[in-house]
PDB file of C-alpha atoms in Angstrom:
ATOM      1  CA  UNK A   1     142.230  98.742 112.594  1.00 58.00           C
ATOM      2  CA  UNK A   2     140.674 101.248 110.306  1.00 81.00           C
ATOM      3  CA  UNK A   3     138.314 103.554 111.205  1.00 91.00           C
ATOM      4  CA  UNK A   4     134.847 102.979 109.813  1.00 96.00           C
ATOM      5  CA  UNK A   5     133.246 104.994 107.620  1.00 96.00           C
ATOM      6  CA  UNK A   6     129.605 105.955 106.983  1.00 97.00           C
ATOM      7  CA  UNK A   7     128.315 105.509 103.379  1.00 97.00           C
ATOM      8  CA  UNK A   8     125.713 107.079 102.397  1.00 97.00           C
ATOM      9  CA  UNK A   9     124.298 106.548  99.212  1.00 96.00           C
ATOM     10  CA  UNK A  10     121.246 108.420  97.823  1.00 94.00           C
ATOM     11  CA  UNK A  11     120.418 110.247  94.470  1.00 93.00           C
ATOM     12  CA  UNK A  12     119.198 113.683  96.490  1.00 92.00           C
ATOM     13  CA  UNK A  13     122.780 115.518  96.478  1.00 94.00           C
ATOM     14  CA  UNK A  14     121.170 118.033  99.289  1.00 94.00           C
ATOM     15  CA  UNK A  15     120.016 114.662 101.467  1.00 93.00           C
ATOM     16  CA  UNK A  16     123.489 112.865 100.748  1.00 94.00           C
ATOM     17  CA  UNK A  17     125.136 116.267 101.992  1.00 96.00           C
ATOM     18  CA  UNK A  18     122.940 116.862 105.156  1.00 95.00           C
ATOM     19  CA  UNK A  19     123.770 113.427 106.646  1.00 96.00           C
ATOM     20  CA  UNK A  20     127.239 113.669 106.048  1.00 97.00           C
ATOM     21  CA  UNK A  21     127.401 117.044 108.187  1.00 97.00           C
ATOM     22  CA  UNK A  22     125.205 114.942 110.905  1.00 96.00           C
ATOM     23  CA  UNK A  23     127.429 111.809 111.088  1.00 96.00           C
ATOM     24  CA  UNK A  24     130.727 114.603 110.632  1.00 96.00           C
ATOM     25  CA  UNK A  25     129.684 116.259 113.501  1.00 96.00           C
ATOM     26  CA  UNK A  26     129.449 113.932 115.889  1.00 95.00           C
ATOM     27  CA  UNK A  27     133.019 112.557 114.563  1.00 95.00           C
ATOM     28  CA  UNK A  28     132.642 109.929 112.127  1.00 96.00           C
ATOM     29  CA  UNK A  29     133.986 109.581 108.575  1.00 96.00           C
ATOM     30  CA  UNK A  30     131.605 109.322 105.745  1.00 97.00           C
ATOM     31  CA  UNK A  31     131.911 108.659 102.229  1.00 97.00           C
ATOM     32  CA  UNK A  32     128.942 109.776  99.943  1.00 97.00           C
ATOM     33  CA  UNK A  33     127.471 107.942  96.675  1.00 96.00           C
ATOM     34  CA  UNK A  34     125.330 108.876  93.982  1.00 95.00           C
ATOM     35  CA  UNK A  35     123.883 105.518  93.282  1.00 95.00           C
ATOM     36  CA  UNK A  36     124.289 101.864  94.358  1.00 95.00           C
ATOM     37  CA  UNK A  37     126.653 101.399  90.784  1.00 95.00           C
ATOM     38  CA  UNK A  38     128.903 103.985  91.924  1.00 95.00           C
ATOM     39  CA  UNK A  39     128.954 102.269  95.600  1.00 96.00           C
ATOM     40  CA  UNK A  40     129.419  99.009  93.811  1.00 94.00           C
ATOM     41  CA  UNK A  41     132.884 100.484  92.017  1.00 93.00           C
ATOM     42  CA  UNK A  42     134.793 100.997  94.869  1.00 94.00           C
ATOM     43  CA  UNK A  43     133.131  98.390  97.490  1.00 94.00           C
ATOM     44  CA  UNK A  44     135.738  96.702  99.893  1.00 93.00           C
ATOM     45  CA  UNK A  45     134.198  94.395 101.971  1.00 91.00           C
ATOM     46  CA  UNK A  46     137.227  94.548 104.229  1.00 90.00           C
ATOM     47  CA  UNK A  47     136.317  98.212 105.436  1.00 93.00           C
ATOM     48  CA  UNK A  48     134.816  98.673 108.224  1.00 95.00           C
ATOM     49  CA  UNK A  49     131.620 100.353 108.309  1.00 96.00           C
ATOM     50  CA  UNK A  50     127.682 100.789 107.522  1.00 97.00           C
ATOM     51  CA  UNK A  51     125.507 101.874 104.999  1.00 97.00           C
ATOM     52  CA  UNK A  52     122.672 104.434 104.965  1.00 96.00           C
ATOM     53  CA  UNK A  53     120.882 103.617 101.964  1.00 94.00           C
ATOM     54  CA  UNK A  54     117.882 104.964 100.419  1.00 92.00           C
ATOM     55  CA  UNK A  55     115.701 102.554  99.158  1.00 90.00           C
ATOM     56  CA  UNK A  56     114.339 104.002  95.702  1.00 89.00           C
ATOM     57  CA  UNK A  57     117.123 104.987  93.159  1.00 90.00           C
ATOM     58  CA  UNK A  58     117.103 105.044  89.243  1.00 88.00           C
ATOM     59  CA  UNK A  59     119.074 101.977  87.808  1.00 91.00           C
ATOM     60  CA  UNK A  60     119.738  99.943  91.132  1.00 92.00           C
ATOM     61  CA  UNK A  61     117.410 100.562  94.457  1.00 91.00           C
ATOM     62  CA  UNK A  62     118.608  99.983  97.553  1.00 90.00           C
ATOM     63  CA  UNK A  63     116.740  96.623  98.209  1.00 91.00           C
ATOM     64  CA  UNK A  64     118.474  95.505  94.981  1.00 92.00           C
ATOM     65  CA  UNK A  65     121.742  97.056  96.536  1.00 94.00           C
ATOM     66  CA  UNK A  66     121.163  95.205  99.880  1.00 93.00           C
ATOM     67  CA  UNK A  67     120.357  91.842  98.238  1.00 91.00           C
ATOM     68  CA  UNK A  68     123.627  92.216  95.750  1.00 93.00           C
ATOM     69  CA  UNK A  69     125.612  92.559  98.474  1.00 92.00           C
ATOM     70  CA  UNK A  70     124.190  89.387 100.268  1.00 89.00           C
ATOM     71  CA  UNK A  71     124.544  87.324  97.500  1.00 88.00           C
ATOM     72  CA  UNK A  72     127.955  87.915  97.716  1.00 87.00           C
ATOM     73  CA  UNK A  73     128.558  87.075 100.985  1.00 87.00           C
ATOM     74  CA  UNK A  74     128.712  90.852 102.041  1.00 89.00           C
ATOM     75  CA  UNK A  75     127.986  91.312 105.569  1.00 89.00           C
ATOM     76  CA  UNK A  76     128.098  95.704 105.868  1.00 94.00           C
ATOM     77  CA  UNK A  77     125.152  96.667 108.004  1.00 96.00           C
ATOM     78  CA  UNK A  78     122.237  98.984 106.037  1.00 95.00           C
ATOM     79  CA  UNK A  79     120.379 101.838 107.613  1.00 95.00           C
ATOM     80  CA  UNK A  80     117.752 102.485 105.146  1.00 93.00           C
ATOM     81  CA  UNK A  81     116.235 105.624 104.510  1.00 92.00           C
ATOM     82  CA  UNK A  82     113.313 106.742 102.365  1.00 86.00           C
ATOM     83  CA  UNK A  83     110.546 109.388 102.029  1.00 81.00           C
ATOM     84  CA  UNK A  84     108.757 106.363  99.522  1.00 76.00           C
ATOM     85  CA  UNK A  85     108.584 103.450 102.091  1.00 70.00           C
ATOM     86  CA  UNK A  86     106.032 101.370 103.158  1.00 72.00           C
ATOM     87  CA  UNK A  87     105.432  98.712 105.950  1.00 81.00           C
ATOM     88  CA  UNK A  88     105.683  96.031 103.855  1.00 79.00           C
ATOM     89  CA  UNK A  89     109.093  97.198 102.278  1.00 78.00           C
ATOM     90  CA  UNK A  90     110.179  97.779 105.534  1.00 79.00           C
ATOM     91  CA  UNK A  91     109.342  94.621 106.984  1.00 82.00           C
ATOM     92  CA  UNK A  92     111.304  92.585 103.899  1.00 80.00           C
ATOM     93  CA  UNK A  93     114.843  95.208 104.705  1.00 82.00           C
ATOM     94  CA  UNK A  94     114.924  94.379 108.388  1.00 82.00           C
ATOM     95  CA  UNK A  95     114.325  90.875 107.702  1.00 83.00           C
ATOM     96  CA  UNK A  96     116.513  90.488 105.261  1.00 81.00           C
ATOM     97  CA  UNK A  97     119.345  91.708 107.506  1.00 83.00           C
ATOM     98  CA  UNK A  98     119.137  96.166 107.624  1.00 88.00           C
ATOM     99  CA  UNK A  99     119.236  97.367 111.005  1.00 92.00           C
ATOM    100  CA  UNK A 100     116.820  99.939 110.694  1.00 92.00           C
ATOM    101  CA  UNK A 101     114.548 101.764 108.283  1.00 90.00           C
ATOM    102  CA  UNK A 102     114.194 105.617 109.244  1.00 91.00           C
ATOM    103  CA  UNK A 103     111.382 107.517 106.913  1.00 89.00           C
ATOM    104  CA  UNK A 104     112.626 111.108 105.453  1.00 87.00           C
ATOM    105  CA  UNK A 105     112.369 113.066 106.746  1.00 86.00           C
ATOM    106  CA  UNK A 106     114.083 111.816 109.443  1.00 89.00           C
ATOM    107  CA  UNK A 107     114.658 112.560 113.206  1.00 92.00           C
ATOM    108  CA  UNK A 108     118.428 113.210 113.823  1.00 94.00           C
ATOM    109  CA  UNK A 109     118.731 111.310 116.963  1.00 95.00           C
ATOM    110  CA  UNK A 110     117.011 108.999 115.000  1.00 95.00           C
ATOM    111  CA  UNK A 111     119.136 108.677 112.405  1.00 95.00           C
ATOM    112  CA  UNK A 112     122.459 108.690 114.801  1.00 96.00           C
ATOM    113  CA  UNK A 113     121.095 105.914 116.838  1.00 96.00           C
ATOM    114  CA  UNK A 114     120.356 103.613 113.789  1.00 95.00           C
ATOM    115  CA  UNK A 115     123.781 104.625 112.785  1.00 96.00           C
ATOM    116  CA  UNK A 116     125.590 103.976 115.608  1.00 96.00           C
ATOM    117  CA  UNK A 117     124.030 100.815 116.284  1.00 95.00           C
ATOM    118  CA  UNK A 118     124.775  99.381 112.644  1.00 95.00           C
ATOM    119  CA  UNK A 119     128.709 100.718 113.446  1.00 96.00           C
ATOM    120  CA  UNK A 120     128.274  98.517 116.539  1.00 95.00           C
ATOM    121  CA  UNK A 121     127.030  95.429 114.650  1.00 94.00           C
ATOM    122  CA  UNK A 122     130.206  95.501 111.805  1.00 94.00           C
ATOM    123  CA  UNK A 123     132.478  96.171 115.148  1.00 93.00           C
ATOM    124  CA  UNK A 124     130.853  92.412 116.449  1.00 92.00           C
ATOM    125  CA  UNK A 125     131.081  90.953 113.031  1.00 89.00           C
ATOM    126  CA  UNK A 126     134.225  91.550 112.518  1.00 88.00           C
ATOM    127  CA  UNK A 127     135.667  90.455 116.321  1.00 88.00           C
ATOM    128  CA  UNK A 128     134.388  87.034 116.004  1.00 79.00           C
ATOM    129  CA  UNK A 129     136.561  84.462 115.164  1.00 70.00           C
ATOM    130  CA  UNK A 130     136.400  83.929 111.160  1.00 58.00           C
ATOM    131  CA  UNK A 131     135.771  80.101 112.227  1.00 52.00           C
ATOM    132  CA  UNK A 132     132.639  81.127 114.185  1.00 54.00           C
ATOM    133  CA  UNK A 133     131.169  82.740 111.283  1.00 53.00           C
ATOM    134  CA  UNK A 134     131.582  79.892 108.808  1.00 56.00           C
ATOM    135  CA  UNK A 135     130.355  77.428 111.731  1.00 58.00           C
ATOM    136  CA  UNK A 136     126.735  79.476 111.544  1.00 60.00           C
ATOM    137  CA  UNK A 137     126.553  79.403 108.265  1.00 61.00           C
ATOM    138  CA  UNK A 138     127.792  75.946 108.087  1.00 63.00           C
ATOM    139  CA  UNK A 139     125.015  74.952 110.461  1.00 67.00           C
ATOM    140  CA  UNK A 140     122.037  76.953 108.797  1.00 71.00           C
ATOM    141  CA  UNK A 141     123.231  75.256 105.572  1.00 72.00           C
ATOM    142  CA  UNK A 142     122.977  72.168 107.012  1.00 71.00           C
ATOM    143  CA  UNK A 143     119.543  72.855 108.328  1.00 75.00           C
ATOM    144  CA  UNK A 144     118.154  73.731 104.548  1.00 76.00           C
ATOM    145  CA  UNK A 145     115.817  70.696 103.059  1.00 82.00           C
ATOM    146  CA  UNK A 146     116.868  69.518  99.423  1.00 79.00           C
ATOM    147  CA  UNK A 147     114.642  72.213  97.953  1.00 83.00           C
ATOM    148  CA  UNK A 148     115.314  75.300  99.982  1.00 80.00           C
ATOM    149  CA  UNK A 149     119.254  74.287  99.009  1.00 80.00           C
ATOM    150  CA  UNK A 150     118.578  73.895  95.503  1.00 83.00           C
ATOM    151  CA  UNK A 151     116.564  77.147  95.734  1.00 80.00           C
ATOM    152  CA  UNK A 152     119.911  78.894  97.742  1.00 77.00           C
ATOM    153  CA  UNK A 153     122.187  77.766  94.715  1.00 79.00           C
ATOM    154  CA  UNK A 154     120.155  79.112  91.834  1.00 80.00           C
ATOM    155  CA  UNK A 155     119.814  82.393  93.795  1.00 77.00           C
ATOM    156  CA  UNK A 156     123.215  82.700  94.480  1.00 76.00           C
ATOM    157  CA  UNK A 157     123.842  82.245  90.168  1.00 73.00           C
ATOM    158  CA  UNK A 158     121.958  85.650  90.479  1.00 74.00           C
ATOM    159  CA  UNK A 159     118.515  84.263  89.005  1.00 76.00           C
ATOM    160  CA  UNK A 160     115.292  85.629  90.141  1.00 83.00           C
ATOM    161  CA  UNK A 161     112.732  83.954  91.928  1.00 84.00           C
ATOM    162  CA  UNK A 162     110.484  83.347  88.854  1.00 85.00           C
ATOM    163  CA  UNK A 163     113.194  81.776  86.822  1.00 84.00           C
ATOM    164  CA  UNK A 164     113.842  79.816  89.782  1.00 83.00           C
ATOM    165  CA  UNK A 165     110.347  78.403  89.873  1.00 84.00           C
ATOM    166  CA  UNK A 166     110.463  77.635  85.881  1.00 88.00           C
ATOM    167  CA  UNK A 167     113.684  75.644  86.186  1.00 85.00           C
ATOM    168  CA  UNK A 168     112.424  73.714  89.385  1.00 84.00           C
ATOM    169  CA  UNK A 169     109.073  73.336  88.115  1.00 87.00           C
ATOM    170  CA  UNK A 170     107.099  74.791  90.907  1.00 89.00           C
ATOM    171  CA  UNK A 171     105.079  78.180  91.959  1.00 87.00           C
ATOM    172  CA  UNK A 172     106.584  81.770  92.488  1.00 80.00           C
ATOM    173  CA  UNK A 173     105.163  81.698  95.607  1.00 84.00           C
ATOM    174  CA  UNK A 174     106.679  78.474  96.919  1.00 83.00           C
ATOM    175  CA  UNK A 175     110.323  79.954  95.654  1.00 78.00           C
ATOM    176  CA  UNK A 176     110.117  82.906  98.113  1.00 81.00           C
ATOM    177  CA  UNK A 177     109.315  80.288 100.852  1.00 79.00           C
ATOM    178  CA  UNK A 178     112.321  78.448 100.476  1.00 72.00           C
ATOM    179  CA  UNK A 179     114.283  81.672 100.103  1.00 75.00           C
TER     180      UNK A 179
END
């Protein structure tokens, strides 16, 4: 199996740099990114690994990143990381899958624990039997009512939550519900 890497994706060159030499020195391999478009480029969702993300970058942020990649069926775990956050963006990244969300600046153990933990989490994704995955998903699927699913396709076409709620005919605010 291949090793997994550590990608770390931020606009700050000196930030990208200074977690790489944290994650190199305790012995993992990194890969460092620029933006979420250049992450985007050379994605493989059959690498093993984790992201630390920041969450506000010009073009794509990392939310956006994070929810690309889920609509996709992309299951990498995110360590966000920002010197911008807030609770309530916090609270949406965690429950919308990211391990953890570390403020800049950060605390190295911090960091390395958030890290290691999202390592652990792709290491138990990717041991379970590919039939137990699409069993859960099967099941929460199942579990949808007519609107949430009709809400879950539309998303999944990429359209945003007010489109959604023109084309269905009901509120913003009842679209994020079902979502």
């Amino acid at each position: 199996m291949t090793e997994p890497t550590v990608f770390i994706i931020d606009d700050d060159e000196a930030f990208r740099d200074s977690v790489r030499e944290l994650a190199n020195s305790i012995g993992l391999a990194t890969e460092v990114y620029g933006s979420a478009l250049e992450f985007l480029d050379i994605f493989d969702p059959s690498r093993p690994g984790c992201l630390v993300l920041d969450v506000r970058m010009a073009r794509m942020s990392g939310l956006a990143l994070q929810q690309r990649l889920a609509a996709n069926g992309a299951r990498i775990p995110i360590v966000f990381i920002s010197g911008h956050g807030d609770i309530t963006m916090a609270v949406k990244a965690v429950k919308d899958g990211a391990v953890d969300f570390v403020q800049k600046p950060y605390r190295e153990q911090q960091l390395l624990d958030a890290i290691d933990e999202a390592l652990r989490r792709d290491a138990r994704m990717r041991a379970a039997p590919a039939g137990e995955a699409h069993q859960g998903l099967a099941q929460r699927i199942a579990a949808l009512t007519d609107r949430e699913r009709e809400v879950m396709t539309l998303a999944l076409k990429g359209l945003s939550s007010k489109v959604i709620a023109k084309e269905l005919v009901i509120s913003h605010r009842t679209v994020e519900q079902h979502r």
